[in-house]
XYZ file of C-alpha atoms in Angstrom:
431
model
C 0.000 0.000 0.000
C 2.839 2.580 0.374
C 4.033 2.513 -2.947
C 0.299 3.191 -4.267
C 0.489 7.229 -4.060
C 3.615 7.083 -5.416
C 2.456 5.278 -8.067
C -0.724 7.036 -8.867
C 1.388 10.398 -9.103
C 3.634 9.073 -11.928
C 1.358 7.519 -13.975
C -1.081 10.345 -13.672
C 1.323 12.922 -14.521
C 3.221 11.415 -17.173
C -0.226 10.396 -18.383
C -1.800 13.654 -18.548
C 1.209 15.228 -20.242
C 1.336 12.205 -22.815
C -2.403 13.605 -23.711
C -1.183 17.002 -23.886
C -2.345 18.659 -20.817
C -0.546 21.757 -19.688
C 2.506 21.354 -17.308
C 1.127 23.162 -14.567
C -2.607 21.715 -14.519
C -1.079 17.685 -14.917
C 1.026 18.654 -11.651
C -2.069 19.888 -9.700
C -4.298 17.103 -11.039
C -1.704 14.706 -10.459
C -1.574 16.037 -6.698
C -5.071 15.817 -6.070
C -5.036 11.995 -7.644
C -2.478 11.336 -5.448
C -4.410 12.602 -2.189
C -7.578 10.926 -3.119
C -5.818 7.080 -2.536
C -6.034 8.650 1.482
C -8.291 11.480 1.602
C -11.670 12.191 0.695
C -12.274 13.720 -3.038
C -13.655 16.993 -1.391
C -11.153 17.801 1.358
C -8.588 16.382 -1.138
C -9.617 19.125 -3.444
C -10.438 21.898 -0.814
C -6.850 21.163 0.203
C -4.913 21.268 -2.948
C -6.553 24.422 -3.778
C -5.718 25.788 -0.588
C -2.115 24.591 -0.909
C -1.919 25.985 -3.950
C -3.007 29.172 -2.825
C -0.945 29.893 0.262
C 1.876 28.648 -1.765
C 2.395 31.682 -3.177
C 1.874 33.790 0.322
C 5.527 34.818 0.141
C 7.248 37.729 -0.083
C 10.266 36.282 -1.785
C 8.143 35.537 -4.183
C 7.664 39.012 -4.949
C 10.826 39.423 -6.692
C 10.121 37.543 -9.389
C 7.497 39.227 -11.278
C 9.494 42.280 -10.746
C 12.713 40.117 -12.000
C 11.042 38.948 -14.741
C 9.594 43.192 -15.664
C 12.997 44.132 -15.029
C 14.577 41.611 -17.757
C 11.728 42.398 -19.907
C 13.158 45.922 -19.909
C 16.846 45.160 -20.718
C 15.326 43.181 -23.624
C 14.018 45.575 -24.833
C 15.980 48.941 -23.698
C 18.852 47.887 -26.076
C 21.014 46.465 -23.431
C 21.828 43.541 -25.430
C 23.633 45.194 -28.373
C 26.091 47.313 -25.782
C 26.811 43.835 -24.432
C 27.764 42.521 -27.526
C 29.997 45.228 -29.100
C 31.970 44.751 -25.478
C 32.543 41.324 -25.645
C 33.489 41.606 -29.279
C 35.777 43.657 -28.224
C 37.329 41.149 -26.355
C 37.013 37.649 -28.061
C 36.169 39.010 -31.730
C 39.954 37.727 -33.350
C 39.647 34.353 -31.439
C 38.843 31.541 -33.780
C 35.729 31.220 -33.406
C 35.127 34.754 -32.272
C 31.278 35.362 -33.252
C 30.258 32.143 -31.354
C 32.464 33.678 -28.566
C 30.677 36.828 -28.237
C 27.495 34.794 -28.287
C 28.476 33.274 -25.099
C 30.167 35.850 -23.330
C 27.140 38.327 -24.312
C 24.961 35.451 -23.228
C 26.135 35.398 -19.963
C 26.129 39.133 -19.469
C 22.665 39.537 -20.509
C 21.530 36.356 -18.989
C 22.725 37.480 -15.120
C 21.246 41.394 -16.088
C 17.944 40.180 -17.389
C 17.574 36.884 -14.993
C 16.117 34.835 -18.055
C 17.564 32.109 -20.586
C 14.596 32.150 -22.846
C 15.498 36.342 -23.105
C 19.086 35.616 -23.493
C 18.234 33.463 -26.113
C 15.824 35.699 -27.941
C 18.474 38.682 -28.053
C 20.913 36.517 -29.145
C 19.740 34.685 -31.478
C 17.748 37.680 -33.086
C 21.248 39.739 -33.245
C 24.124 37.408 -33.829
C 22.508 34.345 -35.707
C 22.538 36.390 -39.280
C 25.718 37.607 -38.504
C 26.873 34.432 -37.579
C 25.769 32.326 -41.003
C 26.670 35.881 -42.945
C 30.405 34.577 -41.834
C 30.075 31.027 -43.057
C 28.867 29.438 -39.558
C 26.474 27.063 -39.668
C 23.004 27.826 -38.852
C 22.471 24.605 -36.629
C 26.118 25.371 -34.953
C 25.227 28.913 -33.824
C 21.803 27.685 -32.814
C 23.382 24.868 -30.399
C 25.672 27.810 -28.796
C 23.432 30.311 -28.320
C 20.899 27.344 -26.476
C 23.313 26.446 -24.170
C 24.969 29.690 -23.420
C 21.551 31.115 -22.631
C 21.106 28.758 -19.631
C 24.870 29.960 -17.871
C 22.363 33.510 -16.874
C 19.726 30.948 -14.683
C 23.281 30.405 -12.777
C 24.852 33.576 -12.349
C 22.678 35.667 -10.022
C 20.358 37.428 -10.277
C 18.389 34.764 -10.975
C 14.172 33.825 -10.644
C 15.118 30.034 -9.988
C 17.515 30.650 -7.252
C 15.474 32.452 -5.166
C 12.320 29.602 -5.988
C 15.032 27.253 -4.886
C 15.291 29.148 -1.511
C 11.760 28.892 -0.909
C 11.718 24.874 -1.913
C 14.743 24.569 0.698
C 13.176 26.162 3.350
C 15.178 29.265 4.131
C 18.508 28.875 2.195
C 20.248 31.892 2.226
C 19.203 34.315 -1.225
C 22.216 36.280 -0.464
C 24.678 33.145 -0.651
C 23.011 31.022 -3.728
C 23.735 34.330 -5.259
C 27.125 34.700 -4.574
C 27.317 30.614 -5.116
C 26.196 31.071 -8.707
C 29.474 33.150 -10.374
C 31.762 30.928 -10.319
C 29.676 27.909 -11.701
C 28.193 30.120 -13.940
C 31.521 31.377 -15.497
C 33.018 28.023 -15.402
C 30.418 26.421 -17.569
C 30.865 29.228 -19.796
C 34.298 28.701 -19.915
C 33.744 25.075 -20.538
C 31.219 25.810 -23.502
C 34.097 28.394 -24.950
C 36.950 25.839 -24.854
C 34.543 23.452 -26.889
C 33.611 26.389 -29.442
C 37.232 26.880 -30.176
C 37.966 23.381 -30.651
C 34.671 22.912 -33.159
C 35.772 26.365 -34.857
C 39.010 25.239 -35.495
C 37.511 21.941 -37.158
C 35.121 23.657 -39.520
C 37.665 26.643 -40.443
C 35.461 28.982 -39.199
C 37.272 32.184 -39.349
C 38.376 35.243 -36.718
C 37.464 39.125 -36.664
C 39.785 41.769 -36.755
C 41.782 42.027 -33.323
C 40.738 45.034 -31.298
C 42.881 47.956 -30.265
C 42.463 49.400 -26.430
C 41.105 51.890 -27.165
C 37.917 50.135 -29.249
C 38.180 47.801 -25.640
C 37.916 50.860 -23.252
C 35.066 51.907 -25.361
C 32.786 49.307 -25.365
C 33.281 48.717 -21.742
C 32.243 52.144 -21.086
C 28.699 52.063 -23.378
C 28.096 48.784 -21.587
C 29.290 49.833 -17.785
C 25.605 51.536 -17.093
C 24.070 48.052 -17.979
C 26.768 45.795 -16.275
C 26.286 48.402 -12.847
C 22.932 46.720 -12.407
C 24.932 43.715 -11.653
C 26.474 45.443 -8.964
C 23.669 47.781 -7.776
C 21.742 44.353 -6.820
C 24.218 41.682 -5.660
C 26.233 44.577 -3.652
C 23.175 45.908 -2.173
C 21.868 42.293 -0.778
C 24.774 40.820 0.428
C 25.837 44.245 2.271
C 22.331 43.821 3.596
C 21.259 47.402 2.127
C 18.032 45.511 1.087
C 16.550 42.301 0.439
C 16.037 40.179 -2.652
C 12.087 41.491 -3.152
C 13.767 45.243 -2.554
C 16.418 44.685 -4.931
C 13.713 42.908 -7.828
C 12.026 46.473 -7.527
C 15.103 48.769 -7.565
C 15.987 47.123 -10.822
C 12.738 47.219 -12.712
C 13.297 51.565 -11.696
C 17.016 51.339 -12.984
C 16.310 49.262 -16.094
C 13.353 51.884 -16.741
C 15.518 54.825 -16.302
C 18.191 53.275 -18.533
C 15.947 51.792 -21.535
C 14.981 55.730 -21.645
C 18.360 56.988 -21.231
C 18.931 55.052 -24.348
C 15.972 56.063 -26.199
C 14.823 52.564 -26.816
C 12.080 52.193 -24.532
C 9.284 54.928 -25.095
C 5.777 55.503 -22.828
C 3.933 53.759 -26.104
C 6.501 50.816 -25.844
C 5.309 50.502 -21.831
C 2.256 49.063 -22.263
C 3.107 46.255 -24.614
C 6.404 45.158 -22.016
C 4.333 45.316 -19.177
C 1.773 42.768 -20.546
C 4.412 40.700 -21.816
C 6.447 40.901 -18.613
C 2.701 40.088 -16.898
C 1.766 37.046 -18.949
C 5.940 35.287 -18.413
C 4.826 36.124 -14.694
C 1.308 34.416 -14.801
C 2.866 31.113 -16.062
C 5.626 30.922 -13.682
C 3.412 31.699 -11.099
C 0.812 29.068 -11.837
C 3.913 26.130 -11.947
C 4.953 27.331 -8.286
C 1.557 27.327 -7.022
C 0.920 24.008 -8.374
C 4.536 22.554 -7.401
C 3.726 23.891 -4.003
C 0.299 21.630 -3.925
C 2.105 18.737 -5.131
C 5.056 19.237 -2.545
C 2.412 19.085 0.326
C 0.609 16.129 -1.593
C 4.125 14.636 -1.643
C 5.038 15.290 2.196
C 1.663 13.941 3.549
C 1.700 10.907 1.462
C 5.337 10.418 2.952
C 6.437 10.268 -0.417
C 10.391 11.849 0.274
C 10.567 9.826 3.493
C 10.296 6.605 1.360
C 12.114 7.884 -1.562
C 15.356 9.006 0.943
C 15.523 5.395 3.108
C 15.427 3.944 -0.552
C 18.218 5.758 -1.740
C 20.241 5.450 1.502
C 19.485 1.423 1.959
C 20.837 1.380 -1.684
C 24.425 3.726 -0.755
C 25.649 5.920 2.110
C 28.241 6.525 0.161
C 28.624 10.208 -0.907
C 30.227 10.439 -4.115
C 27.896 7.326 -5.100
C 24.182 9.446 -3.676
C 25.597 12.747 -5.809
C 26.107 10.520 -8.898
C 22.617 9.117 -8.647
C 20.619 12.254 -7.483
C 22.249 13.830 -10.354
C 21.132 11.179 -12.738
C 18.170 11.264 -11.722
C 17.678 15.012 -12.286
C 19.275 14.689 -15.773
C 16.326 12.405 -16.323
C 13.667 14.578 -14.906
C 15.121 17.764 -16.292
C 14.400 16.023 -19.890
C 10.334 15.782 -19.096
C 9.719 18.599 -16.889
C 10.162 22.483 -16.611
C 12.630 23.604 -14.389
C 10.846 25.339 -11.708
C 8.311 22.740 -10.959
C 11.075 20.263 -11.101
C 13.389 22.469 -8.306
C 9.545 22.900 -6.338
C 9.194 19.323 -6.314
C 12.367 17.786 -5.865
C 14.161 19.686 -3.517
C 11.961 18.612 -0.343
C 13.412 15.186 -1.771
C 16.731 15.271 -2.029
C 17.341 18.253 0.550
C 17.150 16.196 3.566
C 19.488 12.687 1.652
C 22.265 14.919 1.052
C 21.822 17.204 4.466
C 22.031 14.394 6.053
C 25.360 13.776 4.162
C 26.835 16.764 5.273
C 26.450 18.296 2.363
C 25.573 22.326 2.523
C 21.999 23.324 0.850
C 23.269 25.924 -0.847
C 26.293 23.717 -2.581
C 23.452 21.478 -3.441
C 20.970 24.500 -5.318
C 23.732 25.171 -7.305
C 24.332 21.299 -8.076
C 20.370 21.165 -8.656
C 20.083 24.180 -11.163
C 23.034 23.856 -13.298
C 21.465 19.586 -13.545
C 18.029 21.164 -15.001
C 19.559 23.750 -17.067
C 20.684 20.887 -19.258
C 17.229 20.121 -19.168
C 16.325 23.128 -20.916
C 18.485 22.563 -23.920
C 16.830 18.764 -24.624
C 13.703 17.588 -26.398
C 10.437 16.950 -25.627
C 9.760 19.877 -22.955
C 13.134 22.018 -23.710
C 11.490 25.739 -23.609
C 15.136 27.022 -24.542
C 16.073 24.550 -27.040
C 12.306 25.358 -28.907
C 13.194 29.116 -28.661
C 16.852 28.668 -30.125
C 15.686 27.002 -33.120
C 12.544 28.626 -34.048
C 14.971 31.549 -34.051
C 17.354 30.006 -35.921
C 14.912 28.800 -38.410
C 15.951 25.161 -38.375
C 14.771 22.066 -36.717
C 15.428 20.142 -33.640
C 16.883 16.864 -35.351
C 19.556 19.323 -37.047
C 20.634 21.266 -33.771
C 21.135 17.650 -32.046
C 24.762 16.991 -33.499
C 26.517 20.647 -32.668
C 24.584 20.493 -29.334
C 26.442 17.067 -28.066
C 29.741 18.284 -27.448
C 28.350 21.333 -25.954
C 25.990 19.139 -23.342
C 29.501 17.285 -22.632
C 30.355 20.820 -21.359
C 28.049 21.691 -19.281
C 27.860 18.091 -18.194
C 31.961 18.268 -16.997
C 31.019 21.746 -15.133
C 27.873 19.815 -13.428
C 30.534 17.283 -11.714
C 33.239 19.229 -11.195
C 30.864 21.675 -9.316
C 29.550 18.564 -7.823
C 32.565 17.243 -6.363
C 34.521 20.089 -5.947
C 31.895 22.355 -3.224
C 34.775 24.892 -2.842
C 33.812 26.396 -6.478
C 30.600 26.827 -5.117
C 30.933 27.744 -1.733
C 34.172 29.817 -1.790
C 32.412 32.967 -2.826
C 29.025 33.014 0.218
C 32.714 31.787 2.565
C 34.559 34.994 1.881
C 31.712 37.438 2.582
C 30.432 34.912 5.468
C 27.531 33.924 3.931
């Protein structure tokens, strides 16, 4: 009989996806299966709706939609082109050097506007004609800008770490964010070491080299964009203001500066705030019903059974990380990822814990594992934007994106096995 809600939940879930239902609803239907095997069918749904209610009573939570407005306004206050010229500036005679900039801009405008689906947008929209105008292959520069768009969900700010907090129950904001750069910078790192190699192969050729002066330049147009960096991290971690404070200082900066640059305009304002409103809606509806199916999931004892599984199988550390981290490479293929950090962290939290392994090492484990998530088939929301951008097709972008997953895959377990690259950052400021 104990395995019987567990069972109900997967084969409801998967089932309802398999017939097309939305993400969101299949995990709150699922949830509400799942409590009827114990419960009642009208407390069970009273309660799920309840859950999924009070879920969102949070005021972390509250820096997300303003997050999500603020990225919404780099997107579209010309942020994105500043960033480029800069890092073309920098990598532009590398071999290469296009695909370069598309990572390094990537991970600039990722951590400024806090999204991988925006990072891929800009990108794609900008470089990917200039990229196939040089001889590049259209599948090639779709696989690096899909990958390099997910290294911004990493470095902070970022949406997912601070839904991650709230899944952990109360790890520090201030520490996954300072947890993030140098995972973040090493996967992009990673993903540039495998561009060079794969440029190198294909004779894809180099820009003109730079002078100092062209550097100092470029650094300068993009410094007002790259302060916001600053402006937020600095202001949280010397405890100026909090996360929520710091979501709402940015939308105010990213306003002033889309006018500053005479991209954003008050008949522009309307259209970003619905968009920024709708990107908001959806994510909100996942946590709400992740947050129903995390209760379904504690009540049913569901993590409680899952953990003495896992530990009557290994107590061995390095062995647990290897299959945790399987296991989200798995789920990170069929699910989204903030319902999958929602869900799964109440999990695996308390296995590794009781490991000795620090939550917020383990966050940065967990996001990193789903970003790879992002870039696969079926459910892959950055993979779908990258190539409809790209105007090619999934079964095309599959060969260039290999190597690159081997990438990000090498950054995953060295970040997994080496906490110090995570940790060494929150450690210095005592975090």
């Amino acid at each position: 009989m104990e395995y019987i809600p567990l069972l109900v939940l997967i084969i409801s879930f998967v089932g309802l996806l398999a017939i097309g239902t939305p993400v969101a609803w299949s995990i709150a239907i699922s949830s509400m299966l799942t409590l009827l095997v114990s419960v009642p069918s009208l407390p069970a749904l009273a309660t799920i709706s309840q859950r999924m209610a009070t879920g969102l009573d949070s005021f972390a939570l509250l820096a997300i939609p303003f997050f999500i407005l603020s990225g919404e306004l780099m997107n579209q206050g010309g942020i994105a082109h500043r960033l480029i010229a800069f890092a073309k500036s920098l990598v532009g005679a590398l071999p290469g050097g296009l695909a370069l900039i598309n990572i390094i801009s990537a991970m600039f405008m990722g951590a400024i506007a806090g999204s991988a689906m925006a990072s891929a947008s800009a990108m794609g929209s900008i470089l990917g004609p200039e990229m196939e105008k040089e001889g590049y292959d259209r599948e090639f520069a779709a696989a690096v800008n899909i990958t390099s768009a997910t290294t911004g969900l990493v470095i902070p700010p970022s949406n997912i770490l601070i839904v991650y907090s709230l899944a952990s129950g109360g790890a520090s904001i201030a520490a996954l964010f300072l947890a993030g750069y140098i995972p973040g910078l090493l996967t992009g790192l990673l993903l540039m070491v495998v561009t060079v190699f794969w440029a190198k192969k294909k004779g894809y050729g180099t820009g003109e080299r730079s002078s100092m002066k062209q550097v100092f330049k470029t650094f300068v147009d993009a410094v007002p964009s790259l302060f916001l960096l600053v402006l937020v991290i600095g202001g949280i971690v010397a405890g100026i203001f909090t996360a929520t404070e710091a979501s709402a200082i940015a939308v105010l900066y990213s306003l002033l500066l889309g006018f500053a640059y005479k991209q954003i305009t008050f008949k522009k304002l309307p259209q970003i705030f619905l968009n920024a409103s709708s990107t908001t809606a959806v994510v909100m509806l996942l946590i709400a019903a992740s947050m129903g199916m995390s209760w379904a999931l504690s009540f049913e004892h569901i993590p409680q059974d899952i953990s003495s599984g896992l530990l009557s199988i290994t107590d061995n550390k390095i062995a647990l990380l290897l299959i945790i981290n399987l296991i989200l490479l798995f789920v990170g293929i069929f699910m989204d990822i903030t319902p999958a950090v929602l869900i799964f962290t109440p999990i695996f939290l308390p296995i590794v814990t009781k490991l000795g392994i620090d939550p917020v090492h383990f966050g940065i484990i967990m996001i990193l594992n789903l970003c790879i998530g992002l870039c696969t088939p079926p459910v892959g929301s950055v993979l779908f934007v990258g190539v409809g951008i790209a105007k090619t097709s999934i079964e095309k972008v599959i060969k260039p994106l290999l190597p690159l997953f081997a990438a990000m895959i090498l950054a995953l377990f060295l970040i997994t096995y080496i906490p110090e690259l995570a940790l060494w950052l929150p450690g210095l400021f005592g975090l």
